[in-house]
Each structure stands twice: as C-alpha cells, then as structure tokens.
C-alpha cells in the first residue's frame, strides 16, 4: 500500500503567492500525523494552485466500513460521527482527529448549517475546546500569512444559524455565511450581524459557483477544507466545485436497517475520481485513508 506521504506526488504544489499550501520539504512520513508531533519534518502534503476564480475545495470525511456517512438523528445522543468513529480511546480515532486538525491549517474551513445546529460547541480550528494544545499548527498558519484561526464558512440555505453558537461568538474567529435571499432575511431576524454574508441562489449550480467566486474575490479564500455533510458534498460535486476528498474509512459496520435517512459516500470510481494516495492512519491500525481527486472540476 503506497505511503500517505506520497499524497502530492502527482500534482504541482502551490507557490508562496497562493498560500504556500505545501506542508514542508523535509523527510516524508509514512504516517501524516507524525507531522504534528514533528513539525520540523512535515510531510510534503501538497495541493495544486487554486483555480484563478474560486477556492480549491477539498472534502474531509469519515465513513463506516460499509460506506455510511450519516443518518437522520433520533435525538441528540444519536450521533452518526461518534458511532462511525468508534471508541474514543482508540489510537486510530485519535490519529483521525489529529489529521482533521492538520487539514484545517491549509486555509479556511466550511460546513453545513445542519452540522452547526447539531454540534453546539463546535469551532473549526486546529485546536477545538478540550483538545490537546497545538501551538505548532497555529504557528504554521501564521508563518504562511494566514489568520490564527481559519475562517469558518457556513453554508445555510434558510439562515437557521444559532446566533449564540461559538462560531459566531469566539474572539478572533471570523465567520462567513453563504446563504440565499430568504436565508439573509432569517439571519437578520435572528440578529446575526457580525458575520460576513454572501447571498446567492445556492440551490442553483450557477449561484453556488458565484458564491465561491465571491469568496475568492471579496475575502481572498484560496483553500477550503469542507467537512460536509454529504448533502453539501453532493451539491458541490454537482456544481463541479469539489476538487478532491480526504476519506477515512473505519472498521465499524453500521446496521443500515436500524437508522432512517442513511447517507453514503460517493462511488469514487464511478465518479471518475483518481486515487492520489492511500495508507493507514496508524501503522498497526485498521482505519484506512484515501485521497481521491476529481477530474473535470470547474476551472
């Protein structure tokens, strides 16, 4: 199985003018999470330069062994992500969490409003509340001319964003909300005025594309680590805006009959995606990692 450190081997990395999204030039790591504990030897986790008119968008997702991403929650305790990831004490799970935090150093981070509502303490940053300290990841961002925190980009069709959510109240963290005309009215009704807002008809692929053109032109967003959910991934893919996906697959098998509204990930081969790299998050672990890159994205 090829090393995860070969992730960028088939594509040119960005230049310094495009955000320097190549993570170092030193020794390669078979395990990319080693880069966090050994920053002087970051693996060359490279990204192509973004298109000239929009950000480069990469999905970050974890799926069960049988391809399940999520389902309709019965209540607050019915958390698909926690079930799919398995026991919090497992080294594989810890490694996946560190990799997600690592990918938040590349640029900014996007997520759907449904996930925001379901996770009332979430902030999209290399160090979430309760995490181990990660000063090296913040230093890495700042050294490349990025803000301390990634900008948190919320996709919300109807503006149903909780006004007291920490994405909107954390000092030093900037939020951009992509919404529709109806969503803008709901944001105003809720008293959300400090976040930047981009209004476009997001249900139309052309409107979704224009929203990302404006993210680049008005806010200088070059890279987005999109953490979903799958409905958002599907919309981005349909609009030919999703460039690649970092996919972690666990060993948990979900009983699909026990849940309603089950969502599965893409059939990447059927989508014509290219497998750029694969490996394991822990050398002796069972979680697998794949990086899939789509062709024919909007340039």
Coordinates of C-alpha atoms in Angstrom, one line a residue:
X1 CA 0.0 0.0 0.0
X2 CA 1.5 3.3 -1.0
X3 CA 2.6 5.7 1.7
X4 CA 0.3 8.5 2.7
X5 CA 3.3 10.8 2.3
X6 CA 3.0 10.3 -1.4
X7 CA -0.2 12.3 -1.4
X8 CA 1.0 15.1 -3.6
X9 CA 3.3 13.2 -5.8
X10 CA 1.2 13.6 -9.0
X11 CA 0.5 17.3 -8.7
X12 CA 2.5 20.5 -8.6
X13 CA 2.3 22.3 -5.2
X14 CA 1.2 25.8 -4.7
X15 CA 3.7 28.7 -4.8
X16 CA 4.1 31.1 -1.9
X17 CA 1.8 33.6 -3.7
X18 CA -1.0 31.0 -3.5
X19 CA -0.8 30.5 0.2
X20 CA 2.2 28.1 0.3
X21 CA -0.1 25.1 0.9
X22 CA 2.8 22.6 0.6
X23 CA 3.4 21.3 4.1
X24 CA 7.2 21.3 4.2
X25 CA 10.0 20.0 2.1
X26 CA 11.7 17.7 4.6
X27 CA 11.6 14.0 5.2
X28 CA 8.4 12.2 4.2
X29 CA 6.2 10.4 6.8
X30 CA 4.5 7.1 6.2
X31 CA 2.1 8.4 8.9
X32 CA 1.0 12.0 8.2
X33 CA 0.0 12.5 11.8
X34 CA 3.8 12.4 12.7
X35 CA 4.0 15.8 11.1
X36 CA 2.1 17.3 14.0
X37 CA 4.4 16.0 16.7
X38 CA 7.5 16.5 14.5
X39 CA 6.8 19.8 12.7
X40 CA 10.4 20.2 11.5
X41 CA 9.8 17.2 9.3
X42 CA 6.4 17.9 7.9
X43 CA 5.3 15.5 5.2
X44 CA 5.0 17.1 1.7
X45 CA 1.2 17.2 1.8
X46 CA 0.9 19.4 -1.3
X47 CA -2.0 21.0 -3.1
X48 CA -2.3 22.3 -6.6
X49 CA -2.7 26.0 -7.0
X50 CA -6.4 27.0 -6.8
X51 CA -8.3 28.0 -9.9
X52 CA -8.0 31.7 -10.7
X53 CA -11.6 32.5 -9.9
X54 CA -12.5 30.4 -6.9
X55 CA -11.0 28.4 -4.0
X56 CA -9.7 24.9 -4.2
X57 CA -12.2 22.8 -2.2
X58 CA -11.3 19.5 -0.6
X59 CA -13.7 17.4 1.4
X60 CA -12.8 15.8 4.7
X61 CA -15.0 12.9 5.7
X62 CA -15.1 9.7 7.7
X63 CA -17.2 6.7 6.7
X64 CA -18.0 3.3 8.1
X65 CA -16.6 0.1 6.7
X66 CA -19.8 -0.2 4.6
X67 CA -19.7 3.3 3.3
X68 CA -22.2 5.1 5.6
X69 CA -21.6 8.8 6.3
X70 CA -24.6 9.8 8.3
X71 CA -28.3 9.2 9.0
X72 CA -31.3 11.1 10.4
X73 CA -30.7 11.5 14.1
X74 CA -33.4 10.2 16.5
X75 CA -32.2 12.6 19.3
X76 CA -29.1 14.5 20.4
X77 CA -27.5 11.2 21.6
X78 CA -27.8 9.5 18.3
X79 CA -24.6 10.9 16.8
X80 CA -23.5 9.2 13.5
X81 CA -20.0 10.6 13.6
X82 CA -19.3 9.2 17.1
X83 CA -20.7 5.8 16.1
X84 CA -18.8 5.5 12.9
X85 CA -15.5 6.6 14.5
X86 CA -15.8 4.1 17.4
X87 CA -14.2 4.1 20.8
X88 CA -12.7 7.5 21.6
X89 CA -9.7 5.8 23.3
X90 CA -8.6 4.0 20.1
X91 CA -5.3 5.2 18.6
X92 CA -6.9 5.2 15.1
X93 CA -9.6 7.6 16.3
X94 CA -7.0 9.9 17.8
X95 CA -5.0 9.8 14.7
X96 CA -8.0 10.7 12.6
X97 CA -8.8 13.7 14.8
X98 CA -5.2 14.9 14.5
X99 CA -5.3 14.6 10.8
X100 CA -8.5 16.6 10.6
X101 CA -7.0 19.4 12.7
X102 CA -3.9 19.3 10.5
X103 CA -6.0 19.8 7.4
X104 CA -7.5 22.9 9.0
X105 CA -4.1 24.6 8.7
X106 CA -4.3 24.7 4.9
X107 CA -6.7 27.5 4.5
X108 CA -10.3 28.1 5.7
X109 CA -12.9 25.5 6.7
X110 CA -16.5 25.1 5.6
X111 CA -19.5 23.2 7.0
X112 CA -23.3 22.9 6.5
X113 CA -25.7 24.7 8.9
X114 CA -27.3 21.4 9.9
X115 CA -24.0 20.3 11.4
X116 CA -23.6 23.6 13.1
X117 CA -27.0 23.1 14.8
X118 CA -26.2 19.6 15.8
X119 CA -22.9 20.4 17.3
X120 CA -23.4 23.4 19.7
X121 CA -19.8 23.6 20.9
X122 CA -18.0 23.2 17.5
X123 CA -15.5 25.6 16.2
X124 CA -13.5 24.8 13.0
X125 CA -9.9 25.4 14.2
X126 CA -6.7 23.3 14.6
X127 CA -7.5 23.2 18.4
X128 CA -11.1 22.7 19.4
X129 CA -12.2 23.2 23.0
X130 CA -11.0 20.2 25.1
X131 CA -8.3 19.3 22.6
X132 CA -4.6 18.9 23.4
X133 CA -2.7 22.2 22.7
X134 CA -1.5 22.5 19.1
X135 CA 0.6 25.7 19.0
X136 CA 2.7 24.4 16.2
X137 CA -0.3 24.2 13.9
X138 CA -1.2 27.8 14.6
X139 CA 2.4 28.9 14.1
X140 CA 2.4 27.1 10.8
X141 CA -0.7 29.0 9.6
X142 CA 0.7 32.4 10.8
X143 CA 4.1 31.7 9.2
X144 CA 2.3 31.3 5.8
X145 CA 0.5 34.6 6.2
X146 CA -2.8 33.1 7.3
X147 CA -5.0 34.1 10.2
X148 CA -4.6 32.4 13.6
X149 CA -8.0 30.7 13.2
X150 CA -9.3 29.5 9.9
X151 CA -12.3 31.5 8.7
X152 CA -15.4 29.4 9.4
X153 CA -17.6 29.2 6.3
X154 CA -21.2 28.2 7.0
X155 CA -23.5 27.0 4.1
X156 CA -27.1 27.8 5.1
X157 CA -30.0 27.8 2.7
X158 CA -32.5 29.2 5.2
X159 CA -30.4 31.2 7.6
X160 CA -31.2 28.9 10.6
X161 CA -27.9 29.5 12.3
X162 CA -27.9 29.7 16.2
X163 CA -26.9 33.3 17.0
X164 CA -25.1 32.3 20.2
X165 CA -23.0 29.5 18.5
X166 CA -19.3 29.8 19.3
X167 CA -18.6 30.1 15.5
X168 CA -20.2 33.5 15.9
X169 CA -19.0 34.5 19.3
X170 CA -15.4 33.2 19.7
X171 CA -13.0 36.2 19.9
X172 CA -10.6 36.3 16.9
X173 CA -12.6 33.9 14.8
X174 CA -14.2 35.2 11.6
X175 CA -17.3 33.6 10.1
X176 CA -18.6 33.9 6.5
X177 CA -22.2 32.7 5.9
X178 CA -23.2 31.6 2.4
X179 CA -27.0 31.9 2.1
X180 CA -30.0 32.7 -0.1
X181 CA -32.2 35.8 -0.1
X182 CA -34.6 34.0 2.2
X183 CA -31.7 33.0 4.4
X184 CA -30.4 36.5 4.7
X185 CA -33.8 37.7 6.0
X186 CA -33.7 34.9 8.6
X187 CA -30.2 35.8 9.7
X188 CA -31.4 39.5 10.2
X189 CA -34.4 38.3 12.1
X190 CA -32.1 36.3 14.4
X191 CA -29.9 39.4 15.0
X192 CA -26.8 37.9 13.3
X193 CA -25.0 41.0 12.0
X194 CA -21.3 40.5 12.7
X195 CA -20.7 37.6 10.3
X196 CA -19.8 38.4 6.7
X197 CA -22.7 37.2 4.4
X198 CA -22.7 36.2 0.8
X199 CA -26.2 36.0 -0.8
X200 CA -26.7 33.9 -3.9
X201 CA -29.3 31.4 -5.1
X202 CA -27.4 28.4 -3.7
X203 CA -29.9 25.8 -4.9
X204 CA -28.8 26.6 -8.5
X205 CA -25.3 25.4 -9.5
X206 CA -24.6 28.8 -11.1
X207 CA -25.5 30.5 -7.8
X208 CA -23.3 28.2 -5.8
X209 CA -20.4 28.8 -8.3
X210 CA -20.9 32.6 -8.0
X211 CA -20.8 32.3 -4.2
X212 CA -17.4 30.7 -4.4
X213 CA -16.2 33.2 -6.9
X214 CA -17.1 35.9 -4.4
X215 CA -15.4 34.1 -1.6
X216 CA -12.2 34.3 -3.6
X217 CA -12.7 37.9 -4.9
X218 CA -14.2 39.5 -1.8
X219 CA -12.5 37.6 1.0
X220 CA -9.3 36.1 -0.6
X221 CA -10.3 32.5 0.2
X222 CA -8.0 30.2 -1.6
X223 CA -8.5 26.8 0.0
X224 CA -11.5 25.3 1.8
X225 CA -11.4 22.2 3.9
X226 CA -15.1 21.3 3.6
X227 CA -16.2 19.0 6.5
X228 CA -19.7 18.4 5.0
X229 CA -22.1 16.9 5.4
X230 CA -22.8 14.6 2.5
X231 CA -25.7 16.8 1.2
X232 CA -23.3 19.7 0.9
X233 CA -20.6 17.5 -0.8
X234 CA -23.2 16.3 -3.3
X235 CA -24.2 19.9 -4.1
X236 CA -20.6 21.0 -4.6
X237 CA -19.9 17.9 -6.7
X238 CA -22.9 18.6 -8.9
X239 CA -21.7 22.1 -9.5
X240 CA -18.3 20.8 -10.3
X241 CA -16.7 22.7 -7.4
X242 CA -15.5 19.8 -5.3
X243 CA -11.9 19.1 -6.3
X244 CA -10.9 16.2 -4.0
X245 CA -11.8 14.3 -0.9
X246 CA -9.7 13.0 2.0
X247 CA -11.5 9.9 3.1
X248 CA -11.0 8.0 6.3
X249 CA -12.7 4.6 6.5
X250 CA -13.2 2.9 9.9
X251 CA -13.8 -0.7 10.7
X252 CA -17.2 0.0 12.1
X253 CA -20.1 -1.7 10.2
X254 CA -23.3 0.3 10.5
X255 CA -26.6 -1.6 10.6
X256 CA -28.4 0.4 7.9
X257 CA -31.8 -1.1 8.8
X258 CA -31.5 0.4 12.3
X259 CA -31.5 4.0 11.0
X260 CA -33.6 6.3 8.9
X261 CA -32.3 8.6 6.2
X262 CA -29.0 6.8 5.7
X263 CA -26.5 8.6 3.6
X264 CA -23.5 7.0 1.9
X265 CA -20.3 8.5 0.4
X266 CA -19.6 8.8 -3.3
X267 CA -18.8 5.8 -5.5
X268 CA -15.5 7.4 -6.4
X269 CA -14.6 5.0 -9.2
X270 CA -18.0 5.6 -10.8
X271 CA -17.5 9.3 -10.5
X272 CA -14.2 9.0 -12.4
X273 CA -12.1 10.2 -9.5
X274 CA -8.4 9.4 -9.3
X275 CA -6.8 7.8 -6.3
X276 CA -3.9 10.0 -5.5
X277 CA -2.7 8.2 -2.3
X278 CA -3.7 5.7 0.3
X279 CA -2.4 4.3 3.5
X280 CA -3.2 3.8 7.2
X281 CA -3.6 6.5 9.9
X282 CA -1.7 4.2 12.4
X283 CA 1.0 1.8 11.1
X284 CA -0.6 -1.0 13.1
X285 CA -4.2 0.3 12.9
X286 CA -7.2 -0.6 10.9
X287 CA -8.6 2.8 9.8
X288 CA -7.6 3.4 6.1
X289 CA -7.0 6.7 4.4
X290 CA -7.6 7.6 0.7
X291 CA -7.2 10.8 -1.2
X292 CA -9.5 11.0 -4.2
X293 CA -9.2 13.7 -6.8
X294 CA -12.0 14.6 -9.2
X295 CA -11.4 15.4 -12.9
X296 CA -13.5 17.9 -14.8
X297 CA -13.9 20.4 -11.9
X298 CA -14.9 23.9 -12.8
X299 CA -11.8 26.0 -13.6

